[in-house]
Amino acid sequence: MPLAPLGPRRTGHADRRARRSAGSTPFTMSRPVRAALAALAAVSALLAGSVLPVAEAAAATRTLHELASAKGKFFGSATDNSELNDTAYTAVLGSEFGQITPGNSMKWDATEPARGQFTYTRGDAVVDFAGQHGQSVRGHTLVWHSQLPSWVSSLSADQTRSAMETHIANVAGHYQGEVYAWDVVNEPFNEDGTFRSSPFHDAMGKEYITYALRAARAADPDAKLYLNDYNIEGFGAKSNAMYDLVRELKAEGVPLDGVGFQAHLAVQYGFPDRMQENLQRFTDLGLDVAITELDVRMRLPQDAAKYQTQIDYYGRVTQACMAVARCVGITIWDYTDQYSWVPGTFGGEGNACLWDDGLQPKTALLDAVRVALGHTGGDDTEPPSAPGGLRVTGSTSSSVSLAWTASTDDVGVTSYEVYRDGVRVGSASGTAFTNSGLSAATTHSYRVRALDAASNASTQSEAVSATTSSGGTGAGSLKVQYKTSDINATDNTIRMSLQLVNTGSSAQGLSGVEIRYWFADSAGSYTTWCDWAQLGCPSLTHSVAANGSATGADRYLKVIISGGSLAAGASTGEIQLRLHKSDWSNFNEADDYSRGTKAAFADAPTIGLYMNGALAWGTQP
Ligand code: XIL
């Protein structure tokens, strides 16, 4: 059957072809063209009175495509015709991306709905948009089992081959010089790596792929010819099958320039196995690879964990492509949830894109992609996100410990500033901070904000309130007094005399009262002694306990009183205690937190007293 006549050439085709052959690479946007267009747009917007010239800060941040093209790659988006009438949408599509792919308008059902009747209006509109915005176009797609008009499936085997070659000759011929690449064959494989049945495979076996590639090369000798599929991003049966096919085609000299990895990912599935290594093995066969349809969907509603996974996946896909020399670029399958195919295809799923359905950028997602694209700042005017989840992780009578969730930033967070009651009290490089030197039993309000290297500050976090525990001589009715009976600070024994005094106006039960004498030492085991106590040594239990890594206080002598009661104003009288290491080696007591040198009983705020587990006297180290 003779080839159907080529469709009419469109106005502007020759211009764009000339521009392409004039040397601009397919995915490097011409900066002068873009700048001139941007300037024009700005001027006309000003004239129309619709925009104030306030967008300086945003304008200074480099676009995704500028970041990618600085590394010799493109960053693109799918788009569709209905969307091209949405000016808020096209403003971002035309400025942020250096490449576009028509989501539907070059598919078989769009270009040849009836046999031999070719329509290019919608595909042309996408090519025109690209031309006006200095963008390259990926042609998508010539041979695919889906969105295929039913007339194709009713043909005989011979007719099918002829119809396929005619379709390719016409469509690729029409767009010759307009698209830098074609997804010649889309989705040829089943998940298990066998060839997918389709009118093409059923008619010709796997040879249809060879015929299609040859027909495409004949129709547009300059276009890069791709095979494109999903679930081949990582190692697995399907990607192995694609790999074997590519190796075979290359060996046979079939025209093939690249493999497209759709990358329709979902947070509920694991990240593709060794994606970078997988891309690399394909390019090692001597061809390009591209991420052609990236999105990362999730089951709705979104929560923090799903979003975190999504951030991680977007970042890792981008990194994988950046790390592989012949990964030529990344196309997202539309940039906004407003026009994403996901909700219509995967019931209950969505939020898959970098911009939300109100066209607002998702900052943390974009940050992850930008950083993976190599954004290092310099022109950084974007503040980090506000720290989240500020919480109190501990408090003593004189300190409050805080922790929060890390902020994200397009370049990187460098530090956090902590504010107490509106006043900056310190900074942290990590996500935790302890504010010390506070009064006991006092309530404060804390907020935290993040800074990046360019000193852009986030808005402040939500406030959290914290109350220091009572301690010192104030709130508790029991106090600890101490005198040292230990002149030598470097011998093998720590000794002390303690007494408790009831400073309250009523009797105080002593059952369960715990005293802590903190010291620094690293031995494994100790022996403790009560040498004498006016209330009787048998009413005391004593041992040495570990206390983390507190300075001068990683151990403490723990004394628990089993019973009795202390009248208002009364004292327990002297309690003489002593401890040594099991191996009798010497201590260095000079730096011990609780040690004092007074020879007569005096209030001891560095010795702790706990009632029902709560600090009732002293300051915890
Ligand atoms: C999708 C389009 O985005 C939808 O609008 C359409 O209804 C179905 O096809 N893999 C592909 C793309 O290669 O062509 C598909 O695009 C998404 C999956």
PDB file of C-alpha atoms in Angstrom, residues 77-247:
ATOM      1  CA  SER A  77       7.097  18.984  31.770  1.00  0.00           C
ATOM      2  CA  ALA A  78       4.259  17.273  29.986  1.00  0.00           C
ATOM      3  CA  THR A  79       1.434  19.521  28.937  1.00  0.00           C
ATOM      4  CA  ASP A  80      -1.870  19.265  27.132  1.00  0.00           C
ATOM      5  CA  ASN A  81      -3.898  21.455  24.855  1.00  0.00           C
ATOM      6  CA  SER A  82      -6.751  22.382  27.195  1.00  0.00           C
ATOM      7  CA  GLU A  83      -4.160  23.637  29.662  1.00  0.00           C
ATOM      8  CA  LEU A  84      -2.563  25.986  27.181  1.00  0.00           C
ATOM      9  CA  ASN A  85      -5.530  28.376  27.609  1.00  0.00           C
ATOM     10  CA  ASP A  86      -4.820  28.730  31.321  1.00  0.00           C
ATOM     11  CA  THR A  87      -2.522  31.740  31.533  1.00  0.00           C
ATOM     12  CA  ALA A  88      -1.535  31.193  35.177  1.00  0.00           C
ATOM     13  CA  TYR A  89      -0.502  27.682  34.163  1.00  0.00           C
ATOM     14  CA  THR A  90       1.353  28.659  30.995  1.00  0.00           C
ATOM     15  CA  ALA A  91       3.292  31.375  32.867  1.00  0.00           C
ATOM     16  CA  VAL A  92       5.073  28.647  34.835  1.00  0.00           C
ATOM     17  CA  LEU A  93       5.164  26.144  31.971  1.00  0.00           C
ATOM     18  CA  GLY A  94       6.825  28.700  29.727  1.00  0.00           C
ATOM     19  CA  SER A  95       9.397  29.931  32.214  1.00  0.00           C
ATOM     20  CA  GLU A  96      10.406  27.063  34.486  1.00  0.00           C
ATOM     21  CA  PHE A  97      10.914  24.351  31.875  1.00  0.00           C
ATOM     22  CA  GLY A  98      13.185  23.965  28.877  1.00  0.00           C
ATOM     23  CA  GLN A  99      11.366  21.066  27.315  1.00  0.00           C
ATOM     24  CA  ILE A 100       7.759  19.967  26.921  1.00  0.00           C
ATOM     25  CA  THR A 101       6.039  16.737  25.928  1.00  0.00           C
ATOM     26  CA  PRO A 102       2.479  16.688  24.633  1.00  0.00           C
ATOM     27  CA  GLY A 103       0.536  14.472  27.062  1.00  0.00           C
ATOM     28  CA  ASN A 104      -1.881  13.250  24.414  1.00  0.00           C
ATOM     29  CA  SER A 105      -1.945  15.284  21.226  1.00  0.00           C
ATOM     30  CA  MET A 106       0.658  13.350  19.215  1.00  0.00           C
ATOM     31  CA  LYS A 107      -0.741   9.933  20.058  1.00  0.00           C
ATOM     32  CA  TRP A 108      -2.267   7.768  17.349  1.00  0.00           C
ATOM     33  CA  ASP A 109      -5.903   8.472  18.290  1.00  0.00           C
ATOM     34  CA  ALA A 110      -5.173  12.193  18.106  1.00  0.00           C
ATOM     35  CA  THR A 111      -3.182  12.235  14.861  1.00  0.00           C
ATOM     36  CA  GLU A 112      -4.839   9.513  12.775  1.00  0.00           C
ATOM     37  CA  PRO A 113      -8.279   8.822  14.214  1.00  0.00           C
ATOM     38  CA  ALA A 114      -9.476   7.393  10.911  1.00  0.00           C
ATOM     39  CA  ARG A 115      -7.208   5.566   8.520  1.00  0.00           C
ATOM     40  CA  GLY A 116      -5.254   7.973   6.364  1.00  0.00           C
ATOM     41  CA  GLN A 117      -6.807  11.074   7.932  1.00  0.00           C
ATOM     42  CA  PHE A 118      -4.100  12.938   9.745  1.00  0.00           C
ATOM     43  CA  THR A 119      -4.765  15.852  12.069  1.00  0.00           C
ATOM     44  CA  TYR A 120      -1.975  17.813  13.647  1.00  0.00           C
ATOM     45  CA  THR A 121      -3.750  20.859  15.035  1.00  0.00           C
ATOM     46  CA  ARG A 122      -3.344  19.974  18.688  1.00  0.00           C
ATOM     47  CA  GLY A 123       0.197  18.676  18.371  1.00  0.00           C
ATOM     48  CA  ASP A 124       1.140  21.772  16.421  1.00  0.00           C
ATOM     49  CA  ALA A 125      -0.196  23.998  19.215  1.00  0.00           C
ATOM     50  CA  VAL A 126       2.206  22.338  21.647  1.00  0.00           C
ATOM     51  CA  VAL A 127       5.120  22.696  19.213  1.00  0.00           C
ATOM     52  CA  ASP A 128       4.204  26.354  18.702  1.00  0.00           C
ATOM     53  CA  PHE A 129       4.143  26.987  22.445  1.00  0.00           C
ATOM     54  CA  ALA A 130       7.592  25.411  22.709  1.00  0.00           C
ATOM     55  CA  GLY A 131       8.853  27.557  19.860  1.00  0.00           C
ATOM     56  CA  GLN A 132       7.588  30.692  21.534  1.00  0.00           C
ATOM     57  CA  HIS A 133       9.320  29.775  24.778  1.00  0.00           C
ATOM     58  CA  GLY A 134      12.602  28.417  23.482  1.00  0.00           C
ATOM     59  CA  GLN A 135      11.735  24.878  24.525  1.00  0.00           C
ATOM     60  CA  SER A 136      12.519  21.553  22.918  1.00  0.00           C
ATOM     61  CA  VAL A 137       9.806  18.948  22.343  1.00  0.00           C
ATOM     62  CA  ARG A 138       9.796  15.217  22.925  1.00  0.00           C
ATOM     63  CA  GLY A 139       7.455  13.571  20.455  1.00  0.00           C
ATOM     64  CA  HIS A 140       5.136  11.136  22.244  1.00  0.00           C
ATOM     65  CA  THR A 141       4.339   8.575  20.899  1.00  0.00           C
ATOM     66  CA  LEU A 142       4.222   6.757  17.542  1.00  0.00           C
ATOM     67  CA  VAL A 143       3.490   3.106  18.318  1.00  0.00           C
ATOM     68  CA  TRP A 144       1.579   2.163  21.452  1.00  0.00           C
ATOM     69  CA  HIS A 145      -1.109  -0.362  22.326  1.00  0.00           C
ATOM     70  CA  SER A 146      -3.138   2.289  24.121  1.00  0.00           C
ATOM     71  CA  GLN A 147      -5.034   5.325  22.820  1.00  0.00           C
ATOM     72  CA  LEU A 148      -5.037   3.460  19.553  1.00  0.00           C
ATOM     73  CA  PRO A 149      -8.101   3.853  17.343  1.00  0.00           C
ATOM     74  CA  SER A 150     -10.092   0.647  16.934  1.00  0.00           C
ATOM     75  CA  TRP A 151      -9.602   0.564  13.169  1.00  0.00           C
ATOM     76  CA  VAL A 152      -6.004  -0.498  13.680  1.00  0.00           C
ATOM     77  CA  SER A 153      -6.956  -3.658  15.559  1.00  0.00           C
ATOM     78  CA  SER A 154      -9.264  -4.807  12.789  1.00  0.00           C
ATOM     79  CA  LEU A 155      -6.485  -4.968  10.181  1.00  0.00           C
ATOM     80  CA  SER A 156      -4.774  -8.107   8.886  1.00  0.00           C
ATOM     81  CA  ALA A 157      -1.143  -8.705   9.812  1.00  0.00           C
ATOM     82  CA  ASP A 158       0.191  -7.227   6.572  1.00  0.00           C
ATOM     83  CA  GLN A 159      -2.122  -4.279   6.773  1.00  0.00           C
ATOM     84  CA  THR A 160      -1.049  -3.635  10.339  1.00  0.00           C
ATOM     85  CA  ARG A 161       2.604  -3.343   9.374  1.00  0.00           C
ATOM     86  CA  SER A 162       1.764  -1.066   6.502  1.00  0.00           C
ATOM     87  CA  ALA A 163      -0.568   1.069   8.623  1.00  0.00           C
ATOM     88  CA  MET A 164       2.145   1.399  11.282  1.00  0.00           C
ATOM     89  CA  GLU A 165       4.810   2.442   8.791  1.00  0.00           C
ATOM     90  CA  THR A 166       2.421   4.879   7.140  1.00  0.00           C
ATOM     91  CA  HIS A 167       1.491   6.370  10.472  1.00  0.00           C
ATOM     92  CA  ILE A 168       5.138   6.860  11.401  1.00  0.00           C
ATOM     93  CA  ALA A 169       6.064   8.285   8.004  1.00  0.00           C
ATOM     94  CA  ASN A 170       3.304  10.857   8.258  1.00  0.00           C
ATOM     95  CA  VAL A 171       3.465  11.879  11.895  1.00  0.00           C
ATOM     96  CA  ALA A 172       7.247  11.833  12.275  1.00  0.00           C
ATOM     97  CA  GLY A 173       7.474  13.377   8.820  1.00  0.00           C
ATOM     98  CA  HIS A 174       5.146  16.189   9.816  1.00  0.00           C
ATOM     99  CA  TYR A 175       7.158  16.979  12.906  1.00  0.00           C
ATOM    100  CA  GLN A 176      10.520  16.511  11.256  1.00  0.00           C
ATOM    101  CA  GLY A 177      12.884  19.132  12.630  1.00  0.00           C
ATOM    102  CA  GLU A 178      10.337  20.092  15.300  1.00  0.00           C
ATOM    103  CA  VAL A 179      10.909  17.396  17.871  1.00  0.00           C
ATOM    104  CA  TYR A 180      14.319  16.541  19.186  1.00  0.00           C
ATOM    105  CA  ALA A 181      13.278  13.007  20.093  1.00  0.00           C
ATOM    106  CA  TRP A 182      10.484  10.508  19.520  1.00  0.00           C
ATOM    107  CA  ASP A 183       9.148   7.843  21.807  1.00  0.00           C
ATOM    108  CA  VAL A 184       8.900   5.563  18.809  1.00  0.00           C
ATOM    109  CA  VAL A 185       7.602   2.542  20.692  1.00  0.00           C
ATOM    110  CA  ASN A 186       5.876   2.968  24.021  1.00  0.00           C
ATOM    111  CA  GLU A 187       5.465   0.294  26.689  1.00  0.00           C
ATOM    112  CA  PRO A 188       6.483  -2.829  24.741  1.00  0.00           C
ATOM    113  CA  PHE A 189       6.833  -5.069  27.796  1.00  0.00           C
ATOM    114  CA  ASN A 190       4.729  -6.886  30.345  1.00  0.00           C
ATOM    115  CA  GLU A 191       5.835  -6.777  33.974  1.00  0.00           C
ATOM    116  CA  ASP A 192       7.463 -10.217  33.681  1.00  0.00           C
ATOM    117  CA  GLY A 193       9.619  -9.101  30.779  1.00  0.00           C
ATOM    118  CA  THR A 194       7.661 -10.848  28.046  1.00  0.00           C
ATOM    119  CA  PHE A 195       6.504  -8.779  25.077  1.00  0.00           C
ATOM    120  CA  ARG A 196       3.133  -7.169  25.575  1.00  0.00           C
ATOM    121  CA  SER A 197       0.485  -8.290  23.193  1.00  0.00           C
ATOM    122  CA  SER A 198      -0.764  -5.502  20.933  1.00  0.00           C
ATOM    123  CA  PRO A 199      -2.047  -5.288  17.365  1.00  0.00           C
ATOM    124  CA  PHE A 200       1.583  -4.675  16.401  1.00  0.00           C
ATOM    125  CA  HIS A 201       3.129  -7.542  18.321  1.00  0.00           C
ATOM    126  CA  ASP A 202       0.292  -9.838  17.331  1.00  0.00           C
ATOM    127  CA  ALA A 203       0.886  -9.021  13.656  1.00  0.00           C
ATOM    128  CA  MET A 204       4.681  -8.898  13.459  1.00  0.00           C
ATOM    129  CA  GLY A 205       6.089 -10.383  16.632  1.00  0.00           C
ATOM    130  CA  LYS A 206       8.850  -8.360  18.273  1.00  0.00           C
ATOM    131  CA  GLU A 207      10.127  -7.367  14.808  1.00  0.00           C
ATOM    132  CA  TYR A 208       7.536  -4.578  14.871  1.00  0.00           C
ATOM    133  CA  ILE A 209       9.970  -2.637  17.029  1.00  0.00           C
ATOM    134  CA  THR A 210      12.700  -2.840  14.402  1.00  0.00           C
ATOM    135  CA  TYR A 211      10.273  -1.846  11.635  1.00  0.00           C
ATOM    136  CA  ALA A 212       9.011   1.089  13.683  1.00  0.00           C
ATOM    137  CA  LEU A 213      12.508   2.389  14.468  1.00  0.00           C
ATOM    138  CA  ARG A 214      13.595   2.129  10.833  1.00  0.00           C
ATOM    139  CA  ALA A 215      10.458   3.935   9.662  1.00  0.00           C
ATOM    140  CA  ALA A 216      11.036   6.696  12.203  1.00  0.00           C
ATOM    141  CA  ARG A 217      14.666   7.158  11.147  1.00  0.00           C
ATOM    142  CA  ALA A 218      13.552   7.433   7.539  1.00  0.00           C
ATOM    143  CA  ALA A 219      10.884  10.011   8.397  1.00  0.00           C
ATOM    144  CA  ASP A 220      13.075  12.205  10.632  1.00  0.00           C
ATOM    145  CA  PRO A 221      16.768  11.389  10.332  1.00  0.00           C
ATOM    146  CA  ASP A 222      17.742  13.918  13.013  1.00  0.00           C
ATOM    147  CA  ALA A 223      15.336  12.964  15.746  1.00  0.00           C
ATOM    148  CA  LYS A 224      16.640  10.837  18.602  1.00  0.00           C
ATOM    149  CA  LEU A 225      14.702   7.587  18.583  1.00  0.00           C
ATOM    150  CA  TYR A 226      13.597   6.142  21.898  1.00  0.00           C
ATOM    151  CA  LEU A 227      11.920   3.120  23.388  1.00  0.00           C
ATOM    152  CA  ASN A 228       9.920   4.181  26.423  1.00  0.00           C
ATOM    153  CA  ASP A 229       8.436   2.164  29.290  1.00  0.00           C
ATOM    154  CA  TYR A 230       7.447   2.230  32.970  1.00  0.00           C
ATOM    155  CA  ASN A 231       8.648   0.063  35.844  1.00  0.00           C
ATOM    156  CA  ILE A 232      12.050  -0.245  34.241  1.00  0.00           C
ATOM    157  CA  GLU A 233      13.683   2.382  36.475  1.00  0.00           C
ATOM    158  CA  GLY A 234      15.304  -0.206  38.716  1.00  0.00           C
ATOM    159  CA  PHE A 235      16.738  -3.657  38.185  1.00  0.00           C
ATOM    160  CA  GLY A 236      14.070  -6.288  37.568  1.00  0.00           C
ATOM    161  CA  ALA A 237      12.573  -8.658  35.016  1.00  0.00           C
ATOM    162  CA  LYS A 238      11.115  -5.836  32.957  1.00  0.00           C
ATOM    163  CA  SER A 239      14.225  -3.681  32.831  1.00  0.00           C
ATOM    164  CA  ASN A 240      16.343  -6.752  32.107  1.00  0.00           C
ATOM    165  CA  ALA A 241      14.093  -7.495  29.144  1.00  0.00           C
ATOM    166  CA  MET A 242      14.439  -3.916  27.894  1.00  0.00           C
ATOM    167  CA  TYR A 243      18.185  -4.156  28.380  1.00  0.00           C
ATOM    168  CA  ASP A 244      18.396  -7.379  26.367  1.00  0.00           C
ATOM    169  CA  LEU A 245      16.247  -5.916  23.607  1.00  0.00           C
ATOM    170  CA  VAL A 246      18.373  -2.789  23.383  1.00  0.00           C
ATOM    171  CA  ARG A 247      21.575  -4.813  23.244  1.00  0.00           C
TER     172      ARG A 247
END
